[in-house]
Coordinates of C-alpha atoms in Angstrom, one line a residue:
M1 CA -0.1 0.0 -0.2
A2 CA 1.8 3.1 -1.2
A3 CA 2.6 6.0 1.6
Q4 CA 1.0 8.9 -1.3
H5 CA -3.0 7.5 -1.7
L6 CA -3.1 7.4 2.6
N7 CA -3.4 10.4 4.5
Q8 CA -0.3 11.3 6.6
T9 CA 0.1 13.2 10.2
H10 CA 3.2 14.9 11.5
L11 CA 6.2 12.5 12.3
H12 CA 6.9 10.8 15.7
S13 CA 10.0 10.3 17.5
V14 CA 9.5 8.1 20.9
S15 CA 12.1 5.3 20.5
K16 CA 16.0 5.1 18.7
I17 CA 14.1 1.4 17.8
G18 CA 11.2 0.5 16.0
I19 CA 10.2 -3.3 16.1
I20 CA 7.9 -4.6 13.1
G21 CA 6.2 -7.6 14.5
A22 CA 5.2 -9.3 18.1
G23 CA 5.9 -13.3 17.1
I24 CA 8.3 -15.4 18.9
S25 CA 11.1 -13.2 17.8
G26 CA 9.8 -9.9 18.2
I27 CA 9.0 -10.4 21.3
A28 CA 12.3 -11.9 21.8
A29 CA 14.1 -8.7 20.1
A30 CA 11.9 -6.8 22.4
K31 CA 12.9 -8.3 25.9
Q32 CA 16.8 -8.1 24.6
L33 CA 16.2 -4.4 23.6
S34 CA 14.4 -3.7 26.2
G35 CA 16.7 -1.3 27.9
H36 CA 16.4 1.2 25.1
S37 CA 12.5 1.0 25.5
P38 CA 11.7 0.0 21.6
V39 CA 8.1 0.1 20.5
V40 CA 7.2 -3.1 18.7
F41 CA 4.5 -2.3 16.3
E42 CA 2.2 -5.8 16.1
A43 CA -0.8 -5.6 13.3
T44 CA -2.7 -7.7 15.4
D45 CA -4.6 -7.2 18.7
S46 CA -2.1 -9.9 20.4
I47 CA 1.4 -11.2 20.7
G48 CA 2.3 -15.0 19.2
G49 CA 2.6 -14.7 15.8
V50 CA 1.4 -17.4 13.8
W51 CA 0.8 -19.4 17.0
K52 CA -1.9 -17.3 17.1
H53 CA -3.3 -16.8 13.8
C54 CA -1.9 -20.1 12.0
S55 CA -2.7 -22.6 14.1
Y56 CA -5.4 -25.1 13.8
N57 CA -7.4 -26.5 16.7
S58 CA -5.3 -29.6 16.5
T59 CA -2.1 -27.6 16.3
K60 CA 0.6 -28.6 18.5
L61 CA 4.6 -28.0 19.0
Q62 CA 7.0 -30.2 17.2
T63 CA 9.6 -30.0 19.7
P64 CA 9.9 -30.8 23.4
R65 CA 9.0 -28.2 26.1
C66 CA 12.6 -27.9 27.0
D67 CA 13.5 -27.0 23.8
F68 CA 10.8 -23.8 22.9
E69 CA 11.4 -21.9 26.0
F70 CA 13.5 -18.8 26.8
S71 CA 16.8 -18.4 28.5
D72 CA 15.6 -17.2 31.9
Y73 CA 12.0 -18.3 32.0
P74 CA 11.5 -22.8 32.2
W75 CA 7.6 -24.0 31.2
S76 CA 6.0 -24.9 34.4
E77 CA 6.1 -28.8 34.0
R78 CA 9.6 -28.3 31.6
D79 CA 9.8 -32.2 31.5
N80 CA 6.3 -33.1 30.7
A81 CA 6.8 -35.5 27.4
N82 CA 3.6 -34.8 26.0
F83 CA 3.9 -31.5 23.1
P84 CA 1.7 -28.6 24.5
S85 CA -0.8 -27.7 22.3
H86 CA -0.7 -24.2 20.3
V87 CA -3.2 -23.1 23.2
E88 CA -0.2 -23.4 25.8
V89 CA 2.3 -22.2 23.5
L90 CA 0.3 -18.8 23.7
D91 CA -0.1 -19.1 26.9
Y92 CA 3.5 -19.3 27.9
L93 CA 4.7 -16.8 25.3
H94 CA 2.3 -14.4 27.5
G95 CA 3.8 -15.6 30.9
Y96 CA 7.2 -14.5 29.1
A97 CA 6.2 -11.5 28.2
T98 CA 3.5 -10.4 31.6
H99 CA 6.9 -11.5 33.6
F100 CA 9.3 -9.5 31.9
D101 CA 6.7 -6.0 31.4
L102 CA 6.7 -6.4 27.6
L103 CA 3.0 -5.7 26.5
K104 CA 3.7 -2.5 27.4
L105 CA 5.9 -1.5 24.3
V106 CA 3.7 -3.4 22.0
K107 CA 1.4 -0.9 20.1
F108 CA -1.2 -3.5 19.0
G109 CA -3.6 -3.3 15.9
S110 CA -1.1 -1.3 14.2
R111 CA 0.3 -2.4 10.5
V112 CA 3.1 -1.2 8.8
V113 CA 2.7 -0.7 5.0
E114 CA 5.7 0.9 4.5
I115 CA 9.2 2.1 5.1
R116 CA 11.6 5.1 4.1
Y117 CA 14.7 5.6 4.4
V118 CA 16.0 9.1 5.5
G119 CA 20.0 8.5 6.2
D120 CA 22.6 10.7 4.7
D121 CA 25.6 9.4 2.9
S122 CA 27.4 9.5 5.8
T123 CA 24.9 7.2 7.5
S124 CA 24.6 4.9 4.6
T125 CA 28.4 3.0 4.1
Q126 CA 26.3 1.0 1.9
S127 CA 26.0 3.2 -1.1
S128 CA 29.4 3.1 -2.0
E129 CA 30.6 1.1 -4.4
N130 CA 33.7 0.7 -2.2
S131 CA 31.2 -0.2 0.8
K132 CA 31.9 -4.4 0.1
S133 CA 35.3 -3.8 1.8
G134 CA 34.2 -1.0 4.7
E135 CA 32.8 -0.6 7.7
Y136 CA 30.1 -1.3 8.4
G137 CA 29.2 1.0 11.3
N138 CA 27.0 1.6 14.5
L139 CA 23.6 0.5 14.5
L140 CA 22.4 3.5 16.4
A141 CA 23.4 6.6 14.3
G142 CA 22.6 9.1 16.4
H143 CA 19.4 10.7 14.3
P144 CA 16.3 8.6 12.5
V145 CA 18.0 7.2 9.7
W146 CA 14.1 5.0 8.7
E147 CA 10.5 6.2 8.7
V148 CA 7.7 4.1 9.3
G149 CA 4.4 4.4 8.7
V150 CA 1.5 2.5 10.2
Q151 CA -1.9 1.7 9.3
S152 CA -3.7 1.5 12.8
S153 CA -6.8 -0.6 12.9
N154 CA -8.9 1.9 15.6
H155 CA -9.0 4.7 12.7
T156 CA -11.9 4.1 9.9
D157 CA -10.2 6.4 7.5
S158 CA -7.0 5.6 5.2
T159 CA -4.4 7.6 7.8
I160 CA -0.6 6.5 8.2
E161 CA 1.0 7.9 11.2
W162 CA 4.6 8.2 10.5
Y163 CA 7.3 6.9 12.7
G164 CA 11.3 7.8 12.9
F165 CA 13.5 5.4 14.3
E166 CA 17.8 5.0 14.2
F167 CA 17.2 1.4 14.0
I168 CA 14.3 -0.7 12.7
V169 CA 14.5 -5.0 13.7
V170 CA 12.1 -6.8 11.1
C171 CA 10.3 -9.8 12.7
I172 CA 7.7 -10.3 10.6
G173 CA 8.9 -14.0 9.5
K174 CA 8.0 -16.0 6.8
Y175 CA 5.0 -17.1 7.5
G176 CA 1.8 -16.0 7.9
D177 CA 0.0 -12.9 6.3
I178 CA 0.2 -13.3 2.2
P179 CA -0.7 -16.9 1.4
R180 CA 0.8 -19.0 -1.4
I181 CA -2.2 -19.8 -4.2
P182 CA -0.9 -21.9 -7.1
S183 CA -1.1 -20.6 -10.9
F184 CA -3.5 -22.5 -12.9
P185 CA -4.2 -22.5 -16.7
R186 CA -6.5 -20.4 -18.4
N187 CA -10.0 -21.3 -17.7
K188 CA -8.9 -23.7 -15.4
G189 CA -8.8 -21.6 -12.2
Q190 CA -10.7 -21.7 -8.7
E191 CA -13.6 -19.8 -10.4
V192 CA -14.8 -23.0 -12.7
F193 CA -15.1 -24.9 -9.8
K194 CA -17.9 -25.3 -7.7
G195 CA -17.4 -25.8 -4.6
K196 CA -15.6 -24.0 -1.3
V197 CA -11.6 -23.1 -1.6
M198 CA -9.9 -21.6 1.2
H199 CA -5.8 -21.5 2.1
S200 CA -4.9 -23.2 5.3
M201 CA -4.5 -19.2 6.4
D202 CA -8.3 -18.7 6.4
Y203 CA -9.1 -22.0 7.8
S204 CA -7.4 -21.4 10.9
K205 CA -9.2 -18.6 11.5
L206 CA -12.6 -21.0 11.5
D207 CA -13.3 -21.5 15.7
Q208 CA -13.4 -25.4 15.9
E209 CA -17.5 -25.6 15.4
A210 CA -16.7 -24.2 11.9
A211 CA -13.8 -25.6 10.9
R212 CA -15.7 -29.3 11.2
E213 CA -18.7 -27.6 9.9
L214 CA -16.9 -27.1 6.7
V215 CA -15.2 -30.6 6.0
K216 CA -18.0 -32.9 8.0
G217 CA -19.8 -35.0 5.4
K218 CA -17.9 -33.6 2.4
K219 CA -15.7 -34.5 0.3
V220 CA -12.1 -32.8 1.1
A221 CA -9.5 -32.9 -1.1
V222 CA -6.2 -31.6 1.1
M223 CA -3.4 -30.0 -1.0
G224 CA 0.2 -30.6 0.2
Y225 CA 2.0 -33.0 2.4
K226 CA 4.0 -30.5 5.0
K227 CA 2.8 -30.7 8.8
S228 CA -0.2 -27.8 7.8
A229 CA -1.7 -30.7 5.4
I230 CA -0.9 -33.9 7.9
D231 CA -2.9 -31.5 10.4
L232 CA -5.9 -30.4 8.5
A233 CA -6.4 -33.8 7.0
L234 CA -6.2 -35.4 10.2
E235 CA -9.3 -33.2 11.1
C236 CA -11.1 -33.6 8.6
A237 CA -10.9 -37.3 8.7
E238 CA -12.0 -36.7 12.8
A239 CA -14.8 -35.1 11.3
N240 CA -16.1 -37.2 9.3
Q241 CA -16.1 -40.5 11.4
G242 CA -19.2 -42.7 11.3
P243 CA -21.2 -44.4 8.1
D244 CA -21.9 -40.8 6.6
G245 CA -18.3 -39.7 7.2
Q246 CA -16.4 -39.4 3.6
P247 CA -12.6 -40.0 2.8
C248 CA -10.2 -36.8 2.8
T249 CA -8.0 -36.6 -0.3
M250 CA -4.5 -35.4 0.1
V251 CA -2.9 -34.1 -3.0
V252 CA 0.8 -35.1 -2.8
R253 CA 3.4 -33.3 -5.2
T254 CA 6.7 -33.5 -3.4
L255 CA 7.3 -36.4 -0.4
H256 CA 9.1 -35.5 2.6
W257 CA 10.0 -38.1 5.9
T258 CA 7.5 -38.3 8.8
V259 CA 8.4 -38.9 12.0
P260 CA 6.0 -40.4 14.7
S261 CA 8.4 -40.0 17.7
Y262 CA 11.4 -38.1 19.2
W263 CA 12.9 -41.9 19.4
I264 CA 15.1 -44.2 16.9
W265 CA 14.8 -47.6 17.3
G266 CA 15.2 -47.3 21.4
L267 CA 17.6 -44.3 20.8
P268 CA 16.6 -40.6 21.6
F269 CA 16.8 -38.5 18.2
F270 CA 18.8 -35.8 20.1
L271 CA 21.7 -37.9 19.6
F272 CA 21.6 -38.3 15.7
Y273 CA 21.8 -34.5 15.0
S274 CA 21.4 -32.1 17.8
T275 CA 25.0 -32.9 19.7
R276 CA 27.9 -32.2 19.7
S277 CA 29.6 -35.1 18.4
S278 CA 27.2 -35.7 16.0
Q279 CA 26.9 -32.5 14.6
F280 CA 30.8 -32.8 13.6
L281 CA 30.2 -35.3 11.4
H282 CA 28.7 -32.7 9.1
E283 CA 30.2 -29.6 7.1
R284 CA 29.8 -26.5 8.8
P285 CA 31.9 -22.8 7.6
N286 CA 35.5 -21.2 8.5
Q287 CA 35.9 -25.3 9.2
S288 CA 39.8 -26.1 9.3
F289 CA 41.7 -28.1 6.4
L290 CA 41.4 -31.0 8.6
K291 CA 37.9 -31.0 9.3
A292 CA 37.4 -30.8 5.8
L293 CA 39.0 -33.7 5.4
F294 CA 37.3 -35.8 8.4
C295 CA 33.8 -34.7 7.1
L296 CA 35.1 -35.8 3.3
F297 CA 35.8 -39.1 5.3
S298 CA 33.5 -39.3 7.2
S299 CA 30.6 -39.9 4.3
P300 CA 29.7 -43.3 4.6
M301 CA 28.8 -42.5 8.6
R302 CA 26.4 -39.6 7.8
K303 CA 24.5 -41.5 4.9
A304 CA 24.9 -44.6 7.9
V305 CA 23.3 -42.7 10.1
S306 CA 20.6 -41.8 7.9
K307 CA 19.6 -44.7 6.2
F308 CA 19.2 -46.3 9.6
I309 CA 16.8 -43.3 10.4
E310 CA 15.0 -44.5 7.4
S311 CA 14.8 -48.3 8.0
Y312 CA 13.0 -47.2 11.7
L313 CA 10.1 -44.9 9.9
L314 CA 9.5 -47.9 7.5
W315 CA 9.2 -49.6 9.9
K316 CA 7.3 -48.5 11.8
L317 CA 4.7 -46.6 9.2
P318 CA 3.4 -47.8 6.3
L319 CA 5.2 -44.7 4.1
V320 CA 5.6 -48.2 1.4
K321 CA 2.1 -49.3 1.6
Y322 CA 0.7 -46.0 0.7
G323 CA 2.9 -44.7 -1.6
L324 CA 4.5 -42.0 0.0
K325 CA 8.4 -43.2 1.0
P326 CA 10.1 -40.2 -0.4
E327 CA 13.1 -40.8 -2.8
H328 CA 15.4 -38.2 -0.8
P329 CA 17.7 -39.5 2.3
F330 CA 15.9 -38.1 5.6
L331 CA 19.1 -36.0 6.1
E332 CA 17.7 -33.4 3.0
D333 CA 15.1 -32.7 5.0
Y334 CA 16.1 -32.6 8.7
A335 CA 19.2 -30.1 6.7
S336 CA 16.3 -28.1 5.8
C337 CA 14.2 -28.3 8.2
Q338 CA 11.2 -29.9 7.1
M339 CA 11.2 -32.9 9.4
A340 CA 7.3 -33.4 10.5
I341 CA 6.4 -35.1 13.4
L342 CA 3.2 -37.2 13.0
P343 CA 0.4 -37.7 15.1
E344 CA -0.7 -40.4 16.7
N345 CA -3.9 -40.9 14.5
F346 CA -2.9 -40.4 11.5
F347 CA -2.3 -43.8 9.9
P348 CA -4.4 -45.3 12.1
E349 CA -6.9 -43.4 10.1
A350 CA -5.5 -43.8 6.6
D351 CA -5.8 -47.4 7.4
K352 CA -9.4 -46.8 7.8
G353 CA -9.7 -45.4 4.2
N354 CA -10.9 -41.5 6.3
I355 CA -7.7 -40.2 4.9
Q356 CA -6.1 -41.4 1.4
F357 CA -3.6 -40.3 -0.8
K358 CA -3.1 -39.3 -4.6
R359 CA 0.6 -38.5 -6.3
A360 CA 0.7 -35.6 -8.5
S361 CA 3.0 -33.2 -10.2
K362 CA 0.2 -30.7 -11.2
W363 CA -3.4 -29.7 -11.2
W364 CA -5.8 -27.8 -11.8
F365 CA -9.7 -27.0 -11.4
W366 CA -12.4 -28.4 -13.0
N367 CA -16.1 -27.9 -12.2
G368 CA -16.4 -31.4 -9.6
G369 CA -13.1 -31.1 -8.0
I370 CA -10.1 -31.7 -8.9
E371 CA -8.2 -32.8 -12.4
F372 CA -4.7 -34.2 -12.5
E373 CA -2.4 -34.1 -15.7
D374 CA -2.8 -38.1 -16.1
N375 CA -6.3 -37.2 -17.3
T376 CA -8.0 -38.8 -13.9
R377 CA -10.5 -36.7 -11.7
L378 CA -10.8 -36.1 -7.9
E379 CA -14.4 -35.2 -7.3
A380 CA -14.6 -32.2 -4.3
D381 CA -16.4 -30.7 -2.4
V382 CA -14.2 -28.6 -0.5
V383 CA -10.6 -28.0 -1.2
L384 CA -8.0 -27.2 1.2
L385 CA -4.8 -25.4 -0.2
A386 CA -1.7 -26.0 2.1
T387 CA -0.1 -24.6 -0.2
G388 CA 2.5 -22.6 2.6
Y389 CA 2.8 -18.5 2.9
E390 CA 4.6 -16.3 0.4
G391 CA 6.8 -14.5 3.1
K392 CA 9.4 -13.2 0.9
K393 CA 6.9 -10.6 -0.8
K394 CA 5.4 -9.7 2.6
L395 CA 8.7 -8.1 3.4
L396 CA 9.6 -7.2 0.1
S397 CA 6.1 -5.3 -0.1
V398 CA 7.5 -3.1 2.8
L399 CA 10.8 -2.3 2.1
P400 CA 12.0 0.2 -0.6
E401 CA 14.4 0.7 -3.5
P402 CA 17.1 -0.4 -3.2
F403 CA 16.8 -2.2 -0.7
R404 CA 14.2 -4.3 -1.7
S405 CA 16.6 -5.7 -4.5
L406 CA 19.0 -6.4 -2.1
M407 CA 17.0 -8.7 0.2
L408 CA 17.2 -12.2 -2.4
D409 CA 20.5 -13.0 -3.7
S410 CA 20.9 -15.4 -6.9
S411 CA 19.7 -18.3 -4.8
G412 CA 16.3 -17.0 -3.9
T413 CA 17.7 -17.0 0.1
M414 CA 18.7 -13.8 2.5
P415 CA 21.7 -13.2 2.9
L416 CA 21.7 -12.2 6.9
Y417 CA 25.3 -12.6 9.1
R418 CA 24.4 -14.6 11.7
G419 CA 21.0 -14.7 10.6
T420 CA 20.0 -11.3 11.4
I421 CA 22.1 -8.0 10.0
H422 CA 21.8 -7.8 5.9
P423 CA 25.6 -6.2 5.1
L424 CA 24.5 -3.9 2.8
I425 CA 20.8 -2.7 4.3
P426 CA 22.2 -0.2 7.1
N427 CA 20.3 0.3 10.9
M428 CA 18.0 -2.6 9.9
A429 CA 18.2 -6.4 11.3
F430 CA 15.7 -9.1 10.8
V431 CA 15.2 -11.7 13.1
G432 CA 12.7 -15.4 12.5
F433 CA 14.1 -15.5 8.8
I434 CA 16.5 -18.2 9.1
E435 CA 15.4 -21.5 10.6
S436 CA 17.0 -24.2 12.6
V437 CA 15.4 -27.3 14.6
S438 CA 13.9 -24.7 17.9
N439 CA 13.3 -21.0 16.0
L440 CA 13.0 -19.7 19.5
H441 CA 15.7 -20.3 20.6
T442 CA 18.2 -19.3 17.9
A443 CA 15.6 -16.6 17.4
E444 CA 16.8 -15.7 21.6
L445 CA 20.4 -16.0 21.0
R446 CA 20.6 -13.8 17.8
C447 CA 18.8 -11.1 20.0
K448 CA 21.1 -11.0 22.7
W449 CA 23.8 -10.7 20.6
L450 CA 21.9 -7.7 18.9
S451 CA 21.6 -6.2 21.9
R452 CA 25.3 -6.3 22.3
V453 CA 25.7 -5.1 18.7
V454 CA 23.6 -1.8 19.5
D455 CA 25.7 -1.6 22.8
K456 CA 29.1 -1.4 20.8
E457 CA 30.1 -4.3 23.2
F458 CA 31.9 -5.9 20.0
K459 CA 32.0 -4.5 16.7
L460 CA 30.4 -6.4 13.7
P461 CA 33.1 -7.3 10.6
T462 CA 33.6 -5.6 7.8
V463 CA 30.5 -5.8 4.7
K464 CA 33.1 -8.3 2.7
E465 CA 34.0 -10.4 5.6
M466 CA 30.1 -10.4 6.7
L467 CA 29.3 -11.3 2.8
D468 CA 31.8 -13.7 2.8
Q469 CA 30.9 -15.7 5.3
I470 CA 27.3 -16.1 4.2
S471 CA 28.2 -17.2 1.3
R472 CA 31.0 -20.2 3.2
E473 CA 27.3 -20.4 4.7
M474 CA 24.7 -20.5 2.0
E475 CA 27.6 -23.1 0.1
V476 CA 27.1 -25.7 3.0
M477 CA 23.7 -25.8 2.6
K478 CA 23.6 -26.3 -1.2
R479 CA 26.2 -29.6 -0.3
T480 CA 23.5 -30.7 2.0
T481 CA 19.7 -30.8 1.1
R482 CA 18.5 -29.8 -1.7
F483 CA 16.1 -27.8 -0.4
Y484 CA 18.8 -25.3 0.6
K485 CA 16.2 -22.2 -0.2
R486 CA 14.2 -23.0 2.9
H487 CA 17.3 -21.8 4.9
C488 CA 18.0 -24.1 7.6
I489 CA 20.9 -24.3 9.3
S490 CA 20.1 -27.7 11.8
T491 CA 23.5 -28.5 10.9
F492 CA 25.8 -27.2 11.7
S493 CA 23.2 -25.0 15.0
I494 CA 26.1 -25.9 17.4
N495 CA 29.0 -24.1 15.1
H496 CA 26.8 -21.6 14.8
S497 CA 25.8 -20.3 18.3
D498 CA 29.7 -21.4 19.3
E499 CA 30.7 -18.1 16.5
I500 CA 27.7 -16.1 18.0
C501 CA 28.8 -16.3 21.4
E502 CA 32.1 -15.9 21.0
E503 CA 31.8 -12.6 19.1
M504 CA 30.0 -11.6 21.9
G505 CA 33.3 -12.9 24.0
W506 CA 31.2 -15.9 25.6
K507 CA 32.1 -19.2 26.4
S508 CA 31.4 -21.3 23.4
W509 CA 31.4 -24.8 25.3
R510 CA 28.5 -24.4 28.0
K511 CA 28.5 -28.0 29.7
S512 CA 29.5 -28.5 33.2
N513 CA 31.3 -31.7 31.4
W514 CA 33.3 -33.2 28.8
F515 CA 31.0 -35.8 28.6
S516 CA 27.6 -33.9 28.3
E517 CA 29.6 -31.3 26.2
A518 CA 29.6 -34.2 23.7
F519 CA 26.6 -35.6 23.7
S520 CA 23.9 -33.6 25.9
P521 CA 21.4 -32.0 23.4
Y522 CA 21.7 -27.8 23.4
N523 CA 19.0 -25.9 24.4
S524 CA 18.8 -22.1 25.2
R525 CA 19.1 -23.3 28.9
D526 CA 22.5 -23.7 28.0
Y527 CA 22.8 -19.8 26.6
N528 CA 21.8 -17.9 29.8
E529 CA 24.0 -15.4 30.6
E530 CA 24.2 -16.1 34.5
K531 CA 26.5 -19.1 32.6
E532 CA 28.8 -16.1 32.1
D533 CA 29.0 -14.5 35.9

């Protein structure tokens, strides 16, 4: 939405720091930067991000509680083995925000519609051709560098209020707000379909009764096979029990590995990928020649671990029976943060015929449902699109040029140093755009690092050095998984945290003894500041 089409009011200067978004990353940033009294703009009426606005009734956390908590605010039942529901996650986030008095920093119902750069040449060293070898500069410039246009839901007109900030932290995330809708041939889009089409984002906004009524007794097609699609199919199956029920059909384009629990052949899953010793088998940025040589010779071991896990999944789950065995190794899904925890009742419902599967790389609509490239048809009353989100479009829609053009590199990923700073964009940070096994843990640690950069406790490398580091990380991802565009650091997450700690002047090895250091998983508690005392 362009500012020139809207009414404007005078410029507000209420804080040095503005934070956009009050999801997990935004709340983490607000806590770590609270000494500067930042202003947090949240478009909705609640904190929580996707946990509030893109969750279904059946949505649960996919990691144990102890892997999804802030370092200074433990879960009340952190050793409970059950995965908490999205309601419990929201309660936890609200408890955290209330405990640290963060809600006072949040301006609810405030949607950021435009960002303008107003810095001068002395602020933006990136505007020079020589910037690639120059200094990045201080995050707090001493005067407003960015203006943020905000539209309030309290206003009945199209008024935009403008705020000036020295530094902005963008925490709007990769999910929610803009659904990814497939493109179709002419006259084969959803306009020819006589039934109901709904994206998973809109489905998540339905209350429990409305969601049940939408699919009960209906022929439903769920397009997709990631976590949201799996949850949708199960909700549909549970609503269609009994003789009047109709089966739900999942239309699957790309298969991914699913895991029934965090145990593999009786061994805890963290032993395979989430300890320092297990990650030592994997390539990482900035490794020495000897380490690179070790990684080369340890390739059979990495493949063996992946095959070991695959053997369990093929034994435990009827993947072959339903044609759901992926052709790529399990490691590639883990390395791209696409491993999904399977609900207990999913395959039992498939065994009862309540969930069916159709493999198809291309499909489109006809008036009675879905048609496929092999000329077969699937009758449907409701089509649910679990096709993901356009998170990058959401970000690009508010950034001005020339920075918008810099946000994605030639590989289609965001070049962020430490997953936070774009070396060519001044006085701005991004949190929540690079994934790991526990996004809360990495978001909090990056925000701790960011707060120390803001306070000049250490200095960032040169722009060229940051770009080189980003390039090395991306090369590792490309060699590890074909799904590298998801920008996931799961196979070298501990090394990633080590380097962040070293820049902050912290000890990188955080455990109490060498055995725990080698064989225990890392979580947020290991990065509590008290460990530095």
